[in-house]
Amino acid sequence: GNKIKIIISDQNMRYLNGSEALIHVKTFENNNKIKNDPIFICITADDNEENEENLKKIGFNEVMNKDCNKKKFTHCLRKYLLK
């Protein structure tokens, strides 16, 4: 079947933040023995270094600021999609 390659999640979503969504996806995959291993990209307005480190510890592969430019965002996507 088709695999999901990248999941982009906003850290500040209304009902389920990006970290919670990541944990739900990983738990679902583990519980159902799914070996998808998508790349998780977090979009956040909180761009301090400590926040980025914490989000990467949770399991995000990339953390991007909400005001990043199109070129930086495209580079990030290509990094994983063109493997």
PDB file of C-alpha atoms in Angstrom:
ATOM      1  CA  GLY A   1       0.000   0.000   0.000  1.00  0.00           C
ATOM      2  CA  ASN A   2       0.894   3.646  -0.087  1.00  0.00           C
ATOM      3  CA  LYS A   3       2.949   4.998   2.766  1.00  0.00           C
ATOM      4  CA  ILE A   4       2.660   8.435   4.263  1.00  0.00           C
ATOM      5  CA  LYS A   5       6.072  10.075   3.854  1.00  0.00           C
ATOM      6  CA  ILE A   6       5.660  13.358   5.708  1.00  0.00           C
ATOM      7  CA  ILE A   7       3.286  14.654   8.373  1.00  0.00           C
ATOM      8  CA  ILE A   8       3.273  18.416   8.892  1.00  0.00           C
ATOM      9  CA  SER A   9       1.683  19.462  12.142  1.00  0.00           C
ATOM     10  CA  ASP A  10       1.014  22.836  13.738  1.00  0.00           C
ATOM     11  CA  GLN A  11       2.148  22.817  17.354  1.00  0.00           C
ATOM     12  CA  ASN A  12      -0.651  25.190  18.329  1.00  0.00           C
ATOM     13  CA  MET A  13      -3.773  23.437  17.017  1.00  0.00           C
ATOM     14  CA  ARG A  14      -7.036  23.959  18.842  1.00  0.00           C
ATOM     15  CA  TYR A  15      -8.055  20.445  19.928  1.00  0.00           C
ATOM     16  CA  LEU A  16      -4.867  18.427  19.583  1.00  0.00           C
ATOM     17  CA  ASN A  17      -1.452  20.081  19.452  1.00  0.00           C
ATOM     18  CA  GLY A  18       1.329  18.855  17.198  1.00  0.00           C
ATOM     19  CA  SER A  19       3.116  16.939  19.965  1.00  0.00           C
ATOM     20  CA  GLU A  20      -0.067  15.135  20.966  1.00  0.00           C
ATOM     21  CA  ALA A  21      -0.800  14.291  17.323  1.00  0.00           C
ATOM     22  CA  LEU A  22       2.712  12.876  16.861  1.00  0.00           C
ATOM     23  CA  ILE A  23       2.323  10.697  19.967  1.00  0.00           C
ATOM     24  CA  HIS A  24      -1.087   9.437  18.752  1.00  0.00           C
ATOM     25  CA  VAL A  25       0.297   8.523  15.320  1.00  0.00           C
ATOM     26  CA  LYS A  26       3.342   6.730  16.751  1.00  0.00           C
ATOM     27  CA  THR A  27       1.209   4.891  19.318  1.00  0.00           C
ATOM     28  CA  PHE A  28      -1.271   3.807  16.633  1.00  0.00           C
ATOM     29  CA  GLU A  29       1.560   2.563  14.409  1.00  0.00           C
ATOM     30  CA  ASN A  30       3.183   0.662  17.278  1.00  0.00           C
ATOM     31  CA  ASN A  31      -0.089  -0.871  18.495  1.00  0.00           C
ATOM     32  CA  ASN A  32      -0.980  -2.009  14.977  1.00  0.00           C
ATOM     33  CA  LYS A  33       2.545  -3.080  14.012  1.00  0.00           C
ATOM     34  CA  ILE A  34       2.616  -0.575  11.146  1.00  0.00           C
ATOM     35  CA  LYS A  35       6.127   0.181   9.891  1.00  0.00           C
ATOM     36  CA  ASN A  36       5.447   3.451   8.108  1.00  0.00           C
ATOM     37  CA  ASP A  37       7.946   5.747   9.879  1.00  0.00           C
ATOM     38  CA  PRO A  38       6.882   9.071   8.346  1.00  0.00           C
ATOM     39  CA  ILE A  39       8.916  12.251   8.732  1.00  0.00           C
ATOM     40  CA  PHE A  40       7.287  14.585  11.256  1.00  0.00           C
ATOM     41  CA  ILE A  41       7.633  18.332  10.702  1.00  0.00           C
ATOM     42  CA  CYS A  42       6.425  20.707  13.398  1.00  0.00           C
ATOM     43  CA  ILE A  43       5.352  24.244  12.541  1.00  0.00           C
ATOM     44  CA  THR A  44       5.503  26.541  15.559  1.00  0.00           C
ATOM     45  CA  ALA A  45       5.411  30.223  16.459  1.00  0.00           C
ATOM     46  CA  ASP A  46       7.699  29.567  19.440  1.00  0.00           C
ATOM     47  CA  ASP A  47      11.102  29.582  17.779  1.00  0.00           C
ATOM     48  CA  ASN A  48      13.452  29.466  20.747  1.00  0.00           C
ATOM     49  CA  GLU A  49      16.199  26.845  20.836  1.00  0.00           C
ATOM     50  CA  GLU A  50      14.906  25.092  23.977  1.00  0.00           C
ATOM     51  CA  ASN A  51      11.481  24.577  22.409  1.00  0.00           C
ATOM     52  CA  GLU A  52      13.061  23.149  19.255  1.00  0.00           C
ATOM     53  CA  GLU A  53      15.171  20.719  21.312  1.00  0.00           C
ATOM     54  CA  ASN A  54      12.111  19.559  23.271  1.00  0.00           C
ATOM     55  CA  LEU A  55      10.081  18.994  20.101  1.00  0.00           C
ATOM     56  CA  LYS A  56      12.916  16.968  18.562  1.00  0.00           C
ATOM     57  CA  LYS A  57      13.172  14.871  21.751  1.00  0.00           C
ATOM     58  CA  ILE A  58       9.468  14.041  21.405  1.00  0.00           C
ATOM     59  CA  GLY A  59      10.131  12.775  17.891  1.00  0.00           C
ATOM     60  CA  PHE A  60       9.859  15.599  15.374  1.00  0.00           C
ATOM     61  CA  ASN A  61      12.444  15.351  12.601  1.00  0.00           C
ATOM     62  CA  GLU A  62      12.239  19.068  11.783  1.00  0.00           C
ATOM     63  CA  VAL A  63      10.945  22.150  13.573  1.00  0.00           C
ATOM     64  CA  MET A  64      10.106  25.185  11.459  1.00  0.00           C
ATOM     65  CA  ASN A  65       8.994  28.641  12.458  1.00  0.00           C
ATOM     66  CA  LYS A  66       5.596  29.763  11.184  1.00  0.00           C
ATOM     67  CA  ASP A  67       7.156  32.741   9.443  1.00  0.00           C
ATOM     68  CA  CYS A  68       9.780  30.708   7.549  1.00  0.00           C
ATOM     69  CA  ASN A  69      10.081  31.614   3.906  1.00  0.00           C
ATOM     70  CA  LYS A  70       8.951  29.484   0.974  1.00  0.00           C
ATOM     71  CA  LYS A  71      12.523  28.618  -0.033  1.00  0.00           C
ATOM     72  CA  LYS A  72      13.407  27.237   3.415  1.00  0.00           C
ATOM     73  CA  PHE A  73      10.169  25.245   3.606  1.00  0.00           C
ATOM     74  CA  THR A  74      10.667  23.811   0.100  1.00  0.00           C
ATOM     75  CA  HIS A  75      14.254  22.861   0.955  1.00  0.00           C
ATOM     76  CA  CYS A  76      13.026  21.040   4.057  1.00  0.00           C
ATOM     77  CA  LEU A  77      10.447  19.047   2.065  1.00  0.00           C
ATOM     78  CA  ARG A  78      12.907  18.170  -0.702  1.00  0.00           C
ATOM     79  CA  LYS A  79      15.397  16.946   1.881  1.00  0.00           C
ATOM     80  CA  TYR A  80      13.027  14.093   2.722  1.00  0.00           C
ATOM     81  CA  LEU A  81      11.002  13.584  -0.439  1.00  0.00           C
ATOM     82  CA  LEU A  82      13.941  13.257  -2.818  1.00  0.00           C
ATOM     83  CA  LYS A  83      15.689  10.475  -0.915  1.00  0.00           C
TER      84      LYS A  83
END
